[in-house]
JSON list of C-alpha atoms in Angstrom, two decimals:
[
{"chain": "A", "resi": 1, "resn": "MET", "atom": "CA", "xyz": [88.19, 42.90, 48.25]},
{"chain": "A", "resi": 2, "resn": "GLN", "atom": "CA", "xyz": [90.90, 42.44, 45.56]},
{"chain": "A", "resi": 3, "resn": "ASP", "atom": "CA", "xyz": [94.30, 41.87, 46.68]},
{"chain": "A", "resi": 4, "resn": "ASN", "atom": "CA", "xyz": [96.56, 43.84, 44.00]},
{"chain": "A", "resi": 5, "resn": "ASN", "atom": "CA", "xyz": [99.90, 43.00, 46.46]},
{"chain": "A", "resi": 6, "resn": "LYS", "atom": "CA", "xyz": [101.28, 40.40, 47.60]},
{"chain": "A", "resi": 7, "resn": "PRO", "atom": "CA", "xyz": [101.76, 41.49, 50.66]},
{"chain": "A", "resi": 8, "resn": "THR", "atom": "CA", "xyz": [104.45, 38.91, 51.85]},
{"chain": "A", "resi": 9, "resn": "ALA", "atom": "CA", "xyz": [105.87, 39.47, 55.35]},
{"chain": "A", "resi": 10, "resn": "ILE", "atom": "CA", "xyz": [104.63, 41.61, 58.78]},
{"chain": "A", "resi": 11, "resn": "CYS", "atom": "CA", "xyz": [107.16, 42.89, 60.42]},
{"chain": "A", "resi": 12, "resn": "ASN", "atom": "CA", "xyz": [106.24, 45.06, 63.62]},
{"chain": "A", "resi": 13, "resn": "GLY", "atom": "CA", "xyz": [104.66, 48.26, 62.67]},
{"chain": "A", "resi": 14, "resn": "GLU", "atom": "CA", "xyz": [105.08, 47.71, 59.45]},
{"chain": "A", "resi": 15, "resn": "LEU", "atom": "CA", "xyz": [104.17, 46.10, 56.60]},
{"chain": "A", "resi": 16, "resn": "ALA", "atom": "CA", "xyz": [106.55, 44.38, 54.23]},
{"chain": "A", "resi": 17, "resn": "LEU", "atom": "CA", "xyz": [105.07, 44.27, 50.51]},
{"chain": "A", "resi": 18, "resn": "ARG", "atom": "CA", "xyz": [106.91, 42.75, 47.49]},
{"chain": "A", "resi": 19, "resn": "GLU", "atom": "CA", "xyz": [105.75, 41.25, 44.77]},
{"chain": "A", "resi": 20, "resn": "SER", "atom": "CA", "xyz": [107.36, 37.08, 45.33]},
{"chain": "A", "resi": 21, "resn": "ALA", "atom": "CA", "xyz": [105.45, 34.42, 43.66]},
{"chain": "A", "resi": 22, "resn": "GLY", "atom": "CA", "xyz": [104.53, 31.10, 45.98]},
{"chain": "A", "resi": 23, "resn": "GLN", "atom": "CA", "xyz": [105.32, 33.52, 49.38]},
{"chain": "A", "resi": 24, "resn": "ALA", "atom": "CA", "xyz": [102.03, 34.07, 51.52]},
{"chain": "A", "resi": 25, "resn": "VAL", "atom": "CA", "xyz": [101.97, 35.37, 54.93]},
{"chain": "A", "resi": 26, "resn": "ALA", "atom": "CA", "xyz": [102.69, 33.51, 57.84]},
{"chain": "A", "resi": 27, "resn": "ILE", "atom": "CA", "xyz": [100.02, 33.70, 60.42]},
{"chain": "A", "resi": 28, "resn": "HIS", "atom": "CA", "xyz": [101.00, 32.07, 64.10]},
{"chain": "A", "resi": 29, "resn": "ASP", "atom": "CA", "xyz": [97.94, 30.16, 64.83]},
{"chain": "A", "resi": 30, "resn": "GLU", "atom": "CA", "xyz": [98.20, 31.12, 67.95]},
{"chain": "A", "resi": 31, "resn": "SER", "atom": "CA", "xyz": [97.50, 34.70, 67.32]},
{"chain": "A", "resi": 32, "resn": "VAL", "atom": "CA", "xyz": [94.23, 33.74, 65.27]},
{"chain": "A", "resi": 33, "resn": "ALA", "atom": "CA", "xyz": [92.76, 31.32, 68.41]},
{"chain": "A", "resi": 34, "resn": "HIS", "atom": "CA", "xyz": [93.14, 34.47, 70.95]},
{"chain": "A", "resi": 35, "resn": "CYS", "atom": "CA", "xyz": [91.74, 37.38, 67.84]},
{"chain": "A", "resi": 36, "resn": "PRO", "atom": "CA", "xyz": [87.52, 36.36, 67.76]},
{"chain": "A", "resi": 37, "resn": "VAL", "atom": "CA", "xyz": [88.13, 38.99, 64.39]},
{"chain": "A", "resi": 38, "resn": "ALA", "atom": "CA", "xyz": [90.83, 37.24, 62.66]},
{"chain": "A", "resi": 39, "resn": "GLN", "atom": "CA", "xyz": [88.70, 34.28, 62.77]},
{"chain": "A", "resi": 40, "resn": "ARG", "atom": "CA", "xyz": [86.18, 35.67, 61.73]},
{"chain": "A", "resi": 41, "resn": "MET", "atom": "CA", "xyz": [87.53, 37.51, 59.17]},
{"chain": "A", "resi": 42, "resn": "LEU", "atom": "CA", "xyz": [89.04, 34.61, 58.10]},
{"chain": "A", "resi": 43, "resn": "ARG", "atom": "CA", "xyz": [85.70, 32.68, 58.25]},
{"chain": "A", "resi": 44, "resn": "HIS", "atom": "CA", "xyz": [85.24, 35.04, 54.89]},
{"chain": "A", "resi": 45, "resn": "GLY", "atom": "CA", "xyz": [87.70, 33.34, 52.86]},
{"chain": "A", "resi": 46, "resn": "SER", "atom": "CA", "xyz": [89.75, 34.56, 50.28]},
{"chain": "A", "resi": 47, "resn": "GLY", "atom": "CA", "xyz": [89.85, 36.71, 47.15]},
{"chain": "A", "resi": 48, "resn": "GLU", "atom": "CA", "xyz": [87.96, 38.92, 45.55]},
{"chain": "A", "resi": 49, "resn": "ASP", "atom": "CA", "xyz": [85.17, 39.47, 48.12]},
{"chain": "A", "resi": 50, "resn": "GLY", "atom": "CA", "xyz": [87.09, 38.30, 50.91]},
{"chain": "A", "resi": 51, "resn": "PHE", "atom": "CA", "xyz": [90.44, 40.14, 53.78]},
{"chain": "A", "resi": 52, "resn": "PRO", "atom": "CA", "xyz": [93.90, 39.74, 52.04]},
{"chain": "A", "resi": 53, "resn": "ILE", "atom": "CA", "xyz": [95.17, 37.23, 54.09]},
{"chain": "A", "resi": 54, "resn": "ALA", "atom": "CA", "xyz": [97.89, 39.57, 55.23]},
{"chain": "A", "resi": 55, "resn": "ALA", "atom": "CA", "xyz": [95.72, 42.12, 56.07]},
{"chain": "A", "resi": 56, "resn": "VAL", "atom": "CA", "xyz": [94.27, 38.62, 58.49]},
{"chain": "A", "resi": 57, "resn": "ALA", "atom": "CA", "xyz": [97.37, 39.48, 60.19]},
{"chain": "A", "resi": 58, "resn": "VAL", "atom": "CA", "xyz": [97.73, 42.24, 60.92]},
{"chain": "A", "resi": 59, "resn": "VAL", "atom": "CA", "xyz": [94.84, 42.06, 63.46]},
{"chain": "A", "resi": 60, "resn": "ALA", "atom": "CA", "xyz": [95.30, 39.05, 64.82]},
{"chain": "A", "resi": 61, "resn": "ASN", "atom": "CA", "xyz": [99.60, 40.21, 65.51]},
{"chain": "A", "resi": 62, "resn": "ALA", "atom": "CA", "xyz": [97.39, 43.07, 67.92]},
{"chain": "A", "resi": 63, "resn": "SER", "atom": "CA", "xyz": [95.64, 41.20, 70.10]},
{"chain": "A", "resi": 64, "resn": "GLY", "atom": "CA", "xyz": [96.38, 41.37, 73.11]},
{"chain": "A", "resi": 65, "resn": "VAL", "atom": "CA", "xyz": [99.00, 43.54, 72.86]},
{"chain": "A", "resi": 66, "resn": "ALA", "atom": "CA", "xyz": [97.99, 46.19, 74.42]},
{"chain": "A", "resi": 67, "resn": "ARG", "atom": "CA", "xyz": [94.88, 46.81, 76.93]},
{"chain": "A", "resi": 68, "resn": "THR", "atom": "CA", "xyz": [95.19, 50.82, 77.68]},
{"chain": "A", "resi": 69, "resn": "ALA", "atom": "CA", "xyz": [96.01, 53.72, 75.58]},
{"chain": "A", "resi": 70, "resn": "SER", "atom": "CA", "xyz": [99.30, 54.23, 77.12]},
{"chain": "A", "resi": 71, "resn": "GLU", "atom": "CA", "xyz": [100.68, 50.96, 76.26]},
{"chain": "A", "resi": 72, "resn": "SER", "atom": "CA", "xyz": [98.98, 51.76, 72.22]},
{"chain": "A", "resi": 73, "resn": "VAL", "atom": "CA", "xyz": [101.13, 54.24, 72.36]},
{"chain": "A", "resi": 74, "resn": "GLY", "atom": "CA", "xyz": [104.26, 52.24, 72.95]},
{"chain": "A", "resi": 75, "resn": "SER", "atom": "CA", "xyz": [103.31, 49.54, 71.16]},
{"chain": "A", "resi": 76, "resn": "GLY", "atom": "CA", "xyz": [105.00, 50.14, 67.69]},
{"chain": "A", "resi": 77, "resn": "LEU", "atom": "CA", "xyz": [101.91, 48.80, 66.03]},
{"chain": "A", "resi": 78, "resn": "THR", "atom": "CA", "xyz": [100.88, 48.97, 62.41]},
{"chain": "A", "resi": 79, "resn": "THR", "atom": "CA", "xyz": [98.66, 51.84, 61.91]},
{"chain": "A", "resi": 80, "resn": "VAL", "atom": "CA", "xyz": [95.59, 51.70, 60.51]},
{"chain": "A", "resi": 81, "resn": "LYS", "atom": "CA", "xyz": [96.84, 54.81, 58.05]},
{"chain": "A", "resi": 82, "resn": "MET", "atom": "CA", "xyz": [99.42, 52.73, 57.57]},
{"chain": "A", "resi": 83, "resn": "PHE", "atom": "CA", "xyz": [97.36, 49.36, 56.52]},
{"chain": "A", "resi": 84, "resn": "ALA", "atom": "CA", "xyz": [94.33, 51.43, 54.64]},
{"chain": "A", "resi": 85, "resn": "ARG", "atom": "CA", "xyz": [97.57, 52.47, 52.53]},
{"chain": "A", "resi": 86, "resn": "HIS", "atom": "CA", "xyz": [98.42, 49.19, 51.40]},
{"chain": "A", "resi": 87, "resn": "PHE", "atom": "CA", "xyz": [94.75, 47.30, 51.22]},
{"chain": "A", "resi": 88, "resn": "ASP", "atom": "CA", "xyz": [92.83, 50.62, 51.19]},
{"chain": "A", "resi": 89, "resn": "GLU", "atom": "CA", "xyz": [90.22, 52.25, 53.19]},
{"chain": "A", "resi": 90, "resn": "ARG", "atom": "CA", "xyz": [87.67, 49.85, 51.57]},
{"chain": "A", "resi": 91, "resn": "THR", "atom": "CA", "xyz": [89.13, 46.49, 53.55]},
{"chain": "A", "resi": 92, "resn": "LEU", "atom": "CA", "xyz": [89.83, 48.71, 56.95]},
{"chain": "A", "resi": 93, "resn": "SER", "atom": "CA", "xyz": [85.89, 49.90, 57.16]},
{"chain": "A", "resi": 94, "resn": "ALA", "atom": "CA", "xyz": [85.35, 46.40, 56.85]},
{"chain": "A", "resi": 95, "resn": "VAL", "atom": "CA", "xyz": [87.31, 45.16, 59.60]},
{"chain": "A", "resi": 96, "resn": "ILE", "atom": "CA", "xyz": [86.19, 48.14, 61.37]},
{"chain": "A", "resi": 97, "resn": "LEU", "atom": "CA", "xyz": [82.29, 46.15, 60.33]},
{"chain": "A", "resi": 98, "resn": "THR", "atom": "CA", "xyz": [83.59, 42.34, 61.10]},
{"chain": "A", "resi": 99, "resn": "HIS", "atom": "CA", "xyz": [84.62, 44.35, 64.57]},
{"chain": "A", "resi": 100, "resn": "LEU", "atom": "CA", "xyz": [80.84, 45.76, 64.98]},
{"chain": "A", "resi": 101, "resn": "THR", "atom": "CA", "xyz": [79.26, 42.82, 63.92]},
{"chain": "A", "resi": 102, "resn": "LEU", "atom": "CA", "xyz": [81.36, 40.76, 66.67]},
{"chain": "A", "resi": 103, "resn": "THR", "atom": "CA", "xyz": [80.43, 43.24, 69.51]},
{"chain": "A", "resi": 104, "resn": "GLU", "atom": "CA", "xyz": [76.80, 42.99, 68.59]},
{"chain": "A", "resi": 105, "resn": "ASP", "atom": "CA", "xyz": [76.49, 39.11, 69.19]},
{"chain": "A", "resi": 106, "resn": "MET", "atom": "CA", "xyz": [78.32, 39.41, 72.44]},
{"chain": "A", "resi": 107, "resn": "CYS", "atom": "CA", "xyz": [76.40, 41.61, 74.06]},
{"chain": "A", "resi": 108, "resn": "ASN", "atom": "CA", "xyz": [72.99, 39.22, 71.86]},
{"chain": "A", "resi": 109, "resn": "VAL", "atom": "CA", "xyz": [71.36, 42.41, 71.25]},
{"chain": "A", "resi": 110, "resn": "ALA", "atom": "CA", "xyz": [67.82, 42.82, 71.22]},
{"chain": "A", "resi": 111, "resn": "ARG", "atom": "CA", "xyz": [67.80, 44.76, 68.09]},
{"chain": "A", "resi": 112, "resn": "PRO", "atom": "CA", "xyz": [70.80, 44.74, 65.85]},
{"chain": "A", "resi": 113, "resn": "MET", "atom": "CA", "xyz": [71.18, 47.33, 63.85]},
{"chain": "A", "resi": 114, "resn": "LYS", "atom": "CA", "xyz": [70.34, 47.23, 60.14]},
{"chain": "A", "resi": 115, "resn": "PRO", "atom": "CA", "xyz": [73.53, 45.66, 58.03]},
{"chain": "A", "resi": 116, "resn": "GLU", "atom": "CA", "xyz": [73.06, 49.23, 55.49]},
{"chain": "A", "resi": 117, "resn": "ALA", "atom": "CA", "xyz": [73.26, 51.20, 58.40]},
{"chain": "A", "resi": 118, "resn": "LEU", "atom": "CA", "xyz": [75.80, 48.77, 60.00]},
{"chain": "A", "resi": 119, "resn": "ALA", "atom": "CA", "xyz": [77.44, 49.31, 57.15]},
{"chain": "A", "resi": 120, "resn": "THR", "atom": "CA", "xyz": [77.41, 52.86, 57.22]},
{"chain": "A", "resi": 121, "resn": "LEU", "atom": "CA", "xyz": [78.57, 52.93, 60.43]},
{"chain": "A", "resi": 122, "resn": "ALA", "atom": "CA", "xyz": [81.44, 51.13, 59.63]},
{"chain": "A", "resi": 123, "resn": "LYS", "atom": "CA", "xyz": [82.58, 53.55, 56.79]},
{"chain": "A", "resi": 124, "resn": "GLN", "atom": "CA", "xyz": [82.30, 56.91, 59.44]},
{"chain": "A", "resi": 125, "resn": "ILE", "atom": "CA", "xyz": [84.84, 55.33, 61.91]},
{"chain": "A", "resi": 126, "resn": "SER", "atom": "CA", "xyz": [86.94, 54.47, 59.13]},
{"chain": "A", "resi": 127, "resn": "ARG", "atom": "CA", "xyz": [86.88, 57.54, 58.34]},
{"chain": "A", "resi": 128, "resn": "MET", "atom": "CA", "xyz": [87.40, 59.80, 61.42]},
{"chain": "A", "resi": 129, "resn": "LEU", "atom": "CA", "xyz": [90.25, 57.61, 62.45]},
{"chain": "A", "resi": 130, "resn": "LEU", "atom": "CA", "xyz": [92.29, 58.36, 59.03]},
{"chain": "A", "resi": 131, "resn": "ASP", "atom": "CA", "xyz": [91.12, 61.96, 59.31]},
{"chain": "A", "resi": 132, "resn": "ASP", "atom": "CA", "xyz": [92.72, 62.21, 63.16]},
{"chain": "A", "resi": 133, "resn": "ASP", "atom": "CA", "xyz": [95.84, 63.68, 63.51]},
{"chain": "A", "resi": 134, "resn": "MET", "atom": "CA", "xyz": [96.73, 60.42, 65.82]},
{"chain": "A", "resi": 135, "resn": "SER", "atom": "CA", "xyz": [98.78, 56.91, 65.13]},
{"chain": "A", "resi": 136, "resn": "TRP", "atom": "CA", "xyz": [95.26, 54.70, 65.50]},
{"chain": "A", "resi": 137, "resn": "ASN", "atom": "CA", "xyz": [96.11, 50.73, 65.00]},
{"chain": "A", "resi": 138, "resn": "PHE", "atom": "CA", "xyz": [94.31, 47.71, 65.63]},
{"chain": "A", "resi": 139, "resn": "ALA", "atom": "CA", "xyz": [95.32, 47.46, 69.22]},
{"chain": "A", "resi": 140, "resn": "ASP", "atom": "CA", "xyz": [92.89, 50.85, 69.89]},
{"chain": "A", "resi": 141, "resn": "ILE", "atom": "CA", "xyz": [89.89, 49.40, 67.86]},
{"chain": "A", "resi": 142, "resn": "GLN", "atom": "CA", "xyz": [90.05, 46.47, 69.90]},
{"chain": "A", "resi": 143, "resn": "ILE", "atom": "CA", "xyz": [90.04, 48.47, 73.17]},
{"chain": "A", "resi": 144, "resn": "VAL", "atom": "CA", "xyz": [87.33, 50.56, 72.23]},
{"chain": "A", "resi": 145, "resn": "MET", "atom": "CA", "xyz": [84.87, 47.76, 71.13]},
{"chain": "A", "resi": 146, "resn": "ASP", "atom": "CA", "xyz": [86.26, 45.87, 74.40]},
{"chain": "A", "resi": 147, "resn": "ARG", "atom": "CA", "xyz": [84.50, 48.76, 76.33]},
{"chain": "A", "resi": 148, "resn": "LEU", "atom": "CA", "xyz": [80.98, 48.67, 74.29]},
{"chain": "A", "resi": 149, "resn": "ALA", "atom": "CA", "xyz": [80.55, 45.00, 74.50]},
{"chain": "A", "resi": 150, "resn": "SER", "atom": "CA", "xyz": [81.62, 45.29, 78.66]},
{"chain": "A", "resi": 151, "resn": "GLY", "atom": "CA", "xyz": [79.03, 48.01, 79.27]},
{"chain": "A", "resi": 152, "resn": "GLU", "atom": "CA", "xyz": [81.94, 50.78, 79.94]},
{"chain": "A", "resi": 153, "resn": "ALA", "atom": "CA", "xyz": [81.31, 53.13, 76.94]},
{"chain": "A", "resi": 154, "resn": "GLY", "atom": "CA", "xyz": [76.87, 52.87, 78.03]},
{"chain": "A", "resi": 155, "resn": "GLN", "atom": "CA", "xyz": [75.34, 49.81, 78.28]},
{"chain": "A", "resi": 156, "resn": "VAL", "atom": "CA", "xyz": [74.30, 48.03, 74.10]},
{"chain": "A", "resi": 157, "resn": "PHE", "atom": "CA", "xyz": [71.88, 45.30, 75.73]},
{"chain": "A", "resi": 158, "resn": "GLY", "atom": "CA", "xyz": [69.41, 46.78, 73.80]},
{"chain": "A", "resi": 159, "resn": "GLY", "atom": "CA", "xyz": [71.83, 47.61, 70.29]},
{"chain": "A", "resi": 160, "resn": "LEU", "atom": "CA", "xyz": [73.95, 49.62, 68.89]},
{"chain": "A", "resi": 161, "resn": "ASN", "atom": "CA", "xyz": [73.31, 52.87, 67.58]},
{"chain": "A", "resi": 162, "resn": "ALA", "atom": "CA", "xyz": [76.13, 55.32, 66.32]},
{"chain": "A", "resi": 163, "resn": "PRO", "atom": "CA", "xyz": [75.94, 57.42, 68.88]},
{"chain": "A", "resi": 164, "resn": "MET", "atom": "CA", "xyz": [77.25, 55.34, 71.23]},
{"chain": "A", "resi": 165, "resn": "VAL", "atom": "CA", "xyz": [80.03, 54.02, 69.33]},
{"chain": "A", "resi": 166, "resn": "THR", "atom": "CA", "xyz": [81.20, 56.93, 67.62]},
{"chain": "A", "resi": 167, "resn": "LYS", "atom": "CA", "xyz": [81.12, 58.86, 71.74]},
{"chain": "A", "resi": 168, "resn": "ALA", "atom": "CA", "xyz": [83.40, 55.86, 72.84]},
{"chain": "A", "resi": 169, "resn": "PHE", "atom": "CA", "xyz": [85.38, 56.71, 69.91]},
{"chain": "A", "resi": 170, "resn": "THR", "atom": "CA", "xyz": [85.97, 60.23, 70.36]},
{"chain": "A", "resi": 171, "resn": "ASP", "atom": "CA", "xyz": [86.79, 59.18, 74.45]},
{"chain": "A", "resi": 172, "resn": "TYR", "atom": "CA", "xyz": [88.90, 56.84, 72.90]},
{"chain": "A", "resi": 173, "resn": "MET", "atom": "CA", "xyz": [90.56, 59.79, 71.39]},
{"chain": "A", "resi": 174, "resn": "ALA", "atom": "CA", "xyz": [91.42, 62.25, 73.89]},
{"chain": "A", "resi": 175, "resn": "GLU", "atom": "CA", "xyz": [92.48, 59.55, 76.31]},
{"chain": "A", "resi": 176, "resn": "LYS", "atom": "CA", "xyz": [95.39, 58.47, 74.19]},
{"chain": "A", "resi": 177, "resn": "CYS", "atom": "CA", "xyz": [96.07, 62.13, 73.02]},
{"chain": "A", "resi": 178, "resn": "GLU", "atom": "CA", "xyz": [96.83, 62.30, 76.51]},
{"chain": "A", "resi": 179, "resn": "ALA", "atom": "CA", "xyz": [98.38, 59.36, 76.87]},
{"chain": "A", "resi": 180, "resn": "TYR", "atom": "CA", "xyz": [100.63, 60.25, 73.84]},
{"chain": "A", "resi": 181, "resn": "VAL", "atom": "CA", "xyz": [101.43, 64.13, 75.57]},
{"chain": "A", "resi": 182, "resn": "ALA", "atom": "CA", "xyz": [103.07, 61.85, 78.71]},
{"chain": "A", "resi": 183, "resn": "TRP", "atom": "CA", "xyz": [104.37, 59.24, 76.64]},
{"chain": "A", "resi": 184, "resn": "ARG", "atom": "CA", "xyz": [106.55, 61.36, 74.61]},
{"chain": "A", "resi": 185, "resn": "GLU", "atom": "CA", "xyz": [107.07, 63.96, 77.50]},
{"chain": "A", "resi": 186, "resn": "ASP", "atom": "CA", "xyz": [109.11, 61.21, 79.20]},
{"chain": "A", "resi": 187, "resn": "GLU", "atom": "CA", "xyz": [110.44, 60.36, 75.94]},
{"chain": "A", "resi": 188, "resn": "GLN", "atom": "CA", "xyz": [111.97, 63.82, 75.28]},
{"chain": "A", "resi": 189, "resn": "LYS", "atom": "CA", "xyz": [113.30, 63.46, 79.42]},
{"chain": "A", "resi": 190, "resn": "ARG", "atom": "CA", "xyz": [115.50, 60.64, 78.92]},
{"chain": "A", "resi": 191, "resn": "ASN", "atom": "CA", "xyz": [116.78, 61.86, 75.88]},
{"chain": "A", "resi": 192, "resn": "ASP", "atom": "CA", "xyz": [117.79, 64.97, 76.85]},
{"chain": "A", "resi": 193, "resn": "ASN", "atom": "CA", "xyz": [119.40, 64.00, 80.04]},
{"chain": "A", "resi": 194, "resn": "GLY", "atom": "CA", "xyz": [117.41, 65.55, 81.86]},
{"chain": "A", "resi": 195, "resn": "PHE", "atom": "CA", "xyz": [117.00, 69.02, 79.74]},
{"chain": "A", "resi": 196, "resn": "GLY", "atom": "CA", "xyz": [113.91, 69.58, 78.41]},
{"chain": "A", "resi": 197, "resn": "ALA", "atom": "CA", "xyz": [113.48, 70.27, 74.19]},
{"chain": "A", "resi": 198, "resn": "GLU", "atom": "CA", "xyz": [111.52, 72.62, 72.77]},
{"chain": "A", "resi": 199, "resn": "ARG", "atom": "CA", "xyz": [107.86, 70.32, 71.89]},
{"chain": "A", "resi": 200, "resn": "SER", "atom": "CA", "xyz": [107.47, 69.09, 68.58]},
{"chain": "A", "resi": 201, "resn": "CYS", "atom": "CA", "xyz": [104.88, 70.45, 66.38]},
{"chain": "A", "resi": 202, "resn": "THR", "atom": "CA", "xyz": [102.41, 66.91, 66.57]},
{"chain": "A", "resi": 203, "resn": "THR", "atom": "CA", "xyz": [103.52, 67.42, 70.72]},
{"chain": "A", "resi": 204, "resn": "ALA", "atom": "CA", "xyz": [101.87, 70.51, 70.89]},
{"chain": "A", "resi": 205, "resn": "LYS", "atom": "CA", "xyz": [98.96, 69.77, 69.18]},
{"chain": "A", "resi": 206, "resn": "ALA", "atom": "CA", "xyz": [98.25, 66.45, 70.94]},
{"chain": "A", "resi": 207, "resn": "MET", "atom": "CA", "xyz": [98.32, 68.89, 74.21]},
{"chain": "A", "resi": 208, "resn": "GLU", "atom": "CA", "xyz": [96.21, 71.43, 72.30]},
{"chain": "A", "resi": 209, "resn": "ARG", "atom": "CA", "xyz": [93.73, 68.58, 71.92]},
{"chain": "A", "resi": 210, "resn": "VAL", "atom": "CA", "xyz": [93.83, 67.13, 75.37]},
{"chain": "A", "resi": 211, "resn": "LYS", "atom": "CA", "xyz": [92.82, 70.71, 76.56]},
{"chain": "A", "resi": 212, "resn": "HIS", "atom": "CA", "xyz": [89.74, 71.20, 74.54]},
{"chain": "A", "resi": 213, "resn": "ALA", "atom": "CA", "xyz": [88.10, 67.59, 75.22]},
{"chain": "A", "resi": 214, "resn": "ALA", "atom": "CA", "xyz": [89.62, 69.04, 78.86]},
{"chain": "A", "resi": 215, "resn": "ALA", "atom": "CA", "xyz": [87.06, 72.47, 78.35]},
{"chain": "A", "resi": 216, "resn": "HIS", "atom": "CA", "xyz": [84.53, 70.58, 76.29]},
{"chain": "A", "resi": 217, "resn": "ASP", "atom": "CA", "xyz": [83.95, 67.58, 79.09]},
{"chain": "A", "resi": 218, "resn": "ALA", "atom": "CA", "xyz": [83.64, 69.98, 81.73]},
{"chain": "A", "resi": 219, "resn": "TYR", "atom": "CA", "xyz": [81.25, 72.22, 79.64]},
{"chain": "A", "resi": 220, "resn": "VAL", "atom": "CA", "xyz": [79.20, 69.49, 79.58]},
{"chain": "A", "resi": 221, "resn": "LYS", "atom": "CA", "xyz": [79.19, 68.62, 83.19]},
{"chain": "A", "resi": 222, "resn": "GLY", "atom": "CA", "xyz": [78.64, 72.64, 83.93]},
{"chain": "A", "resi": 223, "resn": "LYS", "atom": "CA", "xyz": [81.59, 72.92, 85.58]},
{"chain": "A", "resi": 224, "resn": "LEU", "atom": "CA", "xyz": [81.81, 76.01, 83.62]}
]
């Protein structure tokens, strides 16, 4: 993955990129120490086949910032869409692939996925996050991976598979969508001093997605 730009700083929620010789992104040792994914990214090295140092910083700086969808909504972290614009979609897929391989290692699965299958799955997840109308960030990805590793999203000791991983992400999508609606309504109440303002287009779409997700869940469970 070649880094054609020279990223020089990471702001909360924004990548500051500017041409500047001799400057590099500052990565706090403490952030990397608490982020196994960033550690593994650094082991790949830099250059054409490695991760841009600024990309590692984005992942490291998101570690531990949010543990729930509600915390993620108001975190202001760099979104995956912003990340992909600066580092390209291939780099985003490589980060997700790093997450997947680390999750397999943590679970000590009996039947690891083939490297080609993992790479394909990482690309599919990357595209799904970029196509989604909610703002995904790296804390969200970490939350989903933690749920997979802990078994909360299904037992993975036999091995990960595409349907399991995809379902873990889509389930979280609905959860974050609901958290966003709640956060947006709280923000409107504060800004409008109690007077209800008309919902924004984004909030309205989010609420529709919550309704569809609830209806689908009820159908699957035989309640409809």
